[in-house]
XYZ file of C-alpha atoms in Angstrom:
310
model
C 156.161 117.314 162.190
C 157.314 113.897 163.321
C 159.404 113.013 160.304
C 162.702 114.811 160.942
C 165.149 115.407 158.118
C 168.509 113.798 158.852
C 170.492 115.781 156.322
C 168.983 119.259 156.135
C 169.486 120.899 152.758
C 170.106 124.635 152.587
C 169.752 126.906 149.580
C 172.876 128.612 148.336
C 173.750 131.851 150.079
C 173.078 133.778 146.882
C 169.491 132.567 146.875
C 168.807 132.546 150.586
C 167.866 136.205 150.760
C 165.138 135.635 148.194
C 163.557 132.637 149.849
C 160.249 133.111 151.602
C 157.172 130.977 151.983
C 156.202 132.310 148.575
C 159.269 130.489 147.160
C 161.993 131.689 144.769
C 161.623 134.811 142.708
C 164.044 134.959 139.818
C 166.821 133.017 141.500
C 168.565 130.233 139.651
C 168.922 127.061 141.734
C 172.442 125.706 142.125
C 173.371 122.020 142.100
C 173.297 120.472 145.556
C 176.085 118.302 146.894
C 175.229 115.866 149.674
C 178.311 114.533 151.497
C 178.642 110.782 151.837
C 176.609 109.966 154.948
C 178.319 108.640 158.030
C 177.443 105.318 159.627
C 175.670 107.268 162.358
C 173.465 109.065 159.830
C 172.593 105.838 158.030
C 171.730 104.201 161.329
C 169.551 107.174 162.258
C 167.630 106.777 158.996
C 167.261 103.042 159.643
C 165.999 103.649 163.166
C 163.478 106.217 161.937
C 162.326 103.933 159.121
C 161.729 101.030 161.477
C 159.896 103.220 163.983
C 157.565 104.519 161.275
C 156.386 101.125 160.058
C 152.704 100.525 160.719
C 151.539 96.934 161.135
C 148.543 96.146 158.938
C 146.771 93.003 160.050
C 145.771 90.915 157.055
C 142.259 89.950 156.146
C 139.664 89.691 153.405
C 138.165 92.613 151.502
C 136.373 93.544 148.298
C 138.959 95.265 146.095
C 138.045 97.808 143.452
C 135.293 100.379 142.938
C 132.783 99.326 145.596
C 130.103 101.848 144.622
C 127.832 99.087 143.326
C 127.433 97.744 146.864
C 128.047 100.899 148.883
C 126.778 104.035 147.129
C 123.252 105.288 147.635
C 122.312 104.610 144.013
C 124.244 101.294 143.853
C 126.303 102.564 140.936
C 130.105 102.702 140.596
C 131.769 105.798 142.022
C 133.795 106.330 138.842
C 133.207 105.681 135.168
C 136.642 104.070 134.764
C 136.249 100.426 133.699
C 139.724 99.540 135.003
C 138.775 100.219 138.648
C 136.759 96.977 138.575
C 135.302 94.473 138.643
C 134.956 94.272 142.381
C 136.658 91.085 143.559
C 137.564 89.304 146.780
C 141.159 89.526 148.004
C 142.705 87.892 151.074
C 145.953 89.428 152.320
C 148.554 88.289 154.820
C 149.911 90.652 157.481
C 152.361 93.332 156.370
C 153.824 96.599 157.647
C 153.900 99.818 155.620
C 155.586 103.162 156.157
C 153.323 105.830 157.576
C 154.986 108.452 155.321
C 156.147 108.622 151.725
C 159.944 108.539 151.440
C 161.232 112.115 151.619
C 163.892 113.868 149.597
C 166.271 113.915 152.568
C 165.731 110.166 153.134
C 166.510 109.376 149.520
C 169.553 111.682 149.435
C 171.196 109.542 152.107
C 170.619 106.414 150.034
C 171.796 108.019 146.790
C 174.905 109.554 148.328
C 175.816 106.370 150.212
C 175.638 104.383 146.974
C 177.136 106.865 144.514
C 173.855 107.411 142.673
C 172.594 110.644 141.064
C 170.672 112.892 143.410
C 167.022 113.377 142.489
C 166.126 116.380 140.309
C 169.747 116.907 139.227
C 170.252 114.438 136.374
C 171.005 116.001 132.935
C 167.538 115.395 131.510
C 165.314 116.526 134.355
C 162.373 118.685 133.454
C 163.194 122.372 133.469
C 161.663 123.433 136.765
C 162.762 120.497 138.912
C 166.149 121.901 140.076
C 164.364 124.817 141.751
C 162.631 122.379 144.061
C 165.857 121.850 145.996
C 166.117 125.542 146.790
C 162.823 125.547 148.676
C 163.474 125.728 152.436
C 161.101 122.819 153.157
C 162.370 120.571 150.345
C 163.926 117.956 152.680
C 160.413 117.013 153.801
C 158.857 116.859 150.328
C 158.136 113.337 149.008
C 160.939 112.377 146.644
C 160.102 111.714 142.999
C 162.014 108.916 141.257
C 161.429 106.223 138.667
C 160.163 102.773 139.600
C 163.555 101.041 139.636
C 165.082 103.682 141.909
C 162.126 103.435 144.276
C 162.546 99.662 144.458
C 166.292 100.065 144.976
C 165.731 102.335 147.957
C 163.324 99.878 149.594
C 165.766 96.997 149.162
C 168.658 99.058 150.569
C 166.860 100.457 153.604
C 165.554 96.967 154.319
C 169.129 95.756 154.651
C 169.832 98.585 157.075
C 166.962 97.553 159.365
C 167.533 93.826 158.955
C 164.208 93.131 157.241
C 163.322 92.442 153.620
C 161.599 95.539 152.263
C 159.752 96.015 149.002
C 157.309 98.296 147.255
C 153.709 97.535 148.239
C 151.577 95.495 145.920
C 148.562 97.247 144.473
C 146.263 95.256 146.738
C 148.348 96.033 149.848
C 148.265 99.747 149.029
C 144.488 99.780 148.606
C 143.848 97.624 151.676
C 145.986 99.957 153.801
C 144.481 103.128 152.298
C 141.042 101.771 153.112
C 142.095 101.032 156.703
C 142.035 97.243 156.274
C 139.556 97.196 153.432
C 136.736 99.295 154.847
C 134.419 101.007 152.378
C 136.257 104.332 152.511
C 136.116 106.442 149.368
C 139.049 108.588 150.525
C 142.056 107.627 152.676
C 141.419 110.424 155.148
C 140.706 110.475 158.861
C 136.952 110.269 158.238
C 136.750 108.746 154.750
C 135.526 112.071 153.360
C 137.196 114.930 151.516
C 137.095 118.137 153.581
C 138.911 120.866 151.683
C 141.584 122.609 153.733
C 141.196 120.241 156.686
C 142.204 116.776 155.531
C 143.508 117.670 152.076
C 145.128 120.889 150.857
C 143.320 123.938 149.604
C 144.710 126.149 146.866
C 145.575 128.889 149.348
C 147.418 126.446 151.597
C 149.546 125.209 148.707
C 150.265 128.765 147.553
C 151.398 129.721 151.053
C 154.056 127.001 150.992
C 154.950 126.715 147.318
C 154.193 130.154 145.891
C 151.859 128.594 143.325
C 148.781 126.425 143.409
C 150.545 123.134 142.668
C 153.542 121.119 143.791
C 154.628 118.845 146.617
C 154.036 119.699 150.243
C 155.941 118.438 153.275
C 154.761 114.959 154.231
C 152.369 114.529 157.128
C 150.712 117.958 157.086
C 147.171 116.586 157.005
C 145.464 114.021 159.246
C 146.254 110.348 158.558
C 143.717 107.627 157.978
C 142.625 105.536 160.955
C 145.678 103.261 160.606
C 147.972 106.276 161.007
C 149.031 106.443 157.341
C 149.636 109.904 155.891
C 149.166 111.308 152.390
C 147.605 108.251 150.758
C 145.704 109.792 147.898
C 147.235 113.270 148.186
C 150.654 114.835 147.633
C 151.482 112.974 144.436
C 151.295 109.507 142.901
C 152.919 106.460 144.519
C 154.588 103.503 142.823
C 153.450 99.964 143.560
C 155.252 96.737 142.721
C 152.662 95.400 140.260
C 152.705 95.333 136.506
C 149.553 96.890 135.084
C 146.944 95.081 133.009
C 143.516 96.501 132.255
C 141.812 93.155 132.773
C 143.797 91.932 135.772
C 140.977 92.295 138.288
C 138.868 89.823 136.288
C 141.526 87.111 136.697
C 143.328 88.087 139.884
C 143.976 85.295 142.392
C 142.251 85.865 145.712
C 145.246 85.129 147.968
C 148.003 87.790 148.154
C 147.863 88.879 144.489
C 151.056 90.367 143.041
C 149.815 91.558 139.650
C 150.537 90.114 136.194
C 153.812 88.282 135.560
C 154.932 90.882 133.020
C 153.887 94.119 131.393
C 155.038 97.446 130.014
C 153.850 99.760 132.809
C 153.657 99.692 136.593
C 150.594 100.517 138.661
C 150.634 103.868 140.440
C 148.138 104.882 143.089
C 147.107 108.280 144.355
C 146.867 111.404 142.269
C 149.015 114.077 140.684
C 149.696 117.134 142.806
C 146.645 119.337 142.933
C 143.913 120.652 145.183
C 140.716 119.579 143.435
C 140.111 116.327 145.333
C 142.152 113.492 146.825
C 142.372 110.288 144.820
C 139.730 107.727 145.623
C 141.137 104.706 147.414
C 140.432 102.350 144.511
C 141.535 104.570 141.601
C 144.399 103.089 139.594
C 146.728 104.408 136.922
C 149.791 103.108 135.082
C 153.171 104.598 134.187
C 156.308 103.382 132.446
C 159.044 102.280 134.838
C 161.571 104.693 133.339
C 159.837 108.006 132.824
C 160.767 110.034 129.772
C 160.479 113.686 128.881
C 158.934 115.225 125.761
C 162.092 114.417 123.782
C 161.857 110.751 124.833
C 164.965 111.089 126.975
C 165.057 109.498 130.419
C 164.253 111.950 133.175
C 164.932 111.703 136.888
C 161.567 113.230 137.625
C 159.172 110.622 138.920
C 156.649 109.583 141.495
C 156.727 109.042 145.225
C 156.641 105.786 147.115
C 156.634 104.085 150.485
C 158.043 100.689 151.460
C 156.593 97.573 153.087
C 157.772 94.530 154.963
C 155.817 91.287 154.894
C 155.322 89.001 157.832
C 156.851 85.539 157.470
């Protein structure tokens, strides 16, 4: 595993005896306290972040469900109307993180800025606090709302001396498709090979104790650009507002989504082992996620950051 946790998190001593790779059995998770990080720890995170940026050379590609020009029957790969129409996009160079931001990465940011730690706010969903007790939790992709994801990117950008942001929807797809190639899945071979380049049920159970949930980042082969977990291991926020008809009116040069909206575009797929998300599949979520009682929850989706070439 290349992505080392800077602040390892340990379960409480009361729970430690019950922790195995099959996870917690009847042990109540305790709140975690992360000390304010030192300048050395922040610099280590900045150094790691900069080293893990992958340059994506810009270019032109056909964005959206490309089944009509690529599949054997010349039909769309999905029945979702919002994955099209296929349209030309021209992108400038940018760099994107090879990994989703991890829980240990985000803890440094939250603690350094006096923000609530993920999964510990008053209104989190019931089973989220137990995630922190898992021995591999520092390497799980963090789940936060859109604003918190954006805040992290802006902050870590200041630490590395570069403006950082969430990727646009078009940047995410272009990178997932290894510079716009006709790849249905963002895997090492463009295919979905269960248990080899995306997780099987048994593999998830071995780590999580059940057939669903986050896995440590980087466990499966990256795409040909060296980007891990694009289309697996949870949804990812993008910077764009969502509009069902945006593709029909999108500008060709460096599109940034509609000027306003009520939901943000997310890419990827919820945690599961059925199939990875297709590279062009798109969904939308409210910026501030809410639970069943319509209260704000600190549960959320993963993300990675980008820098754009000037």
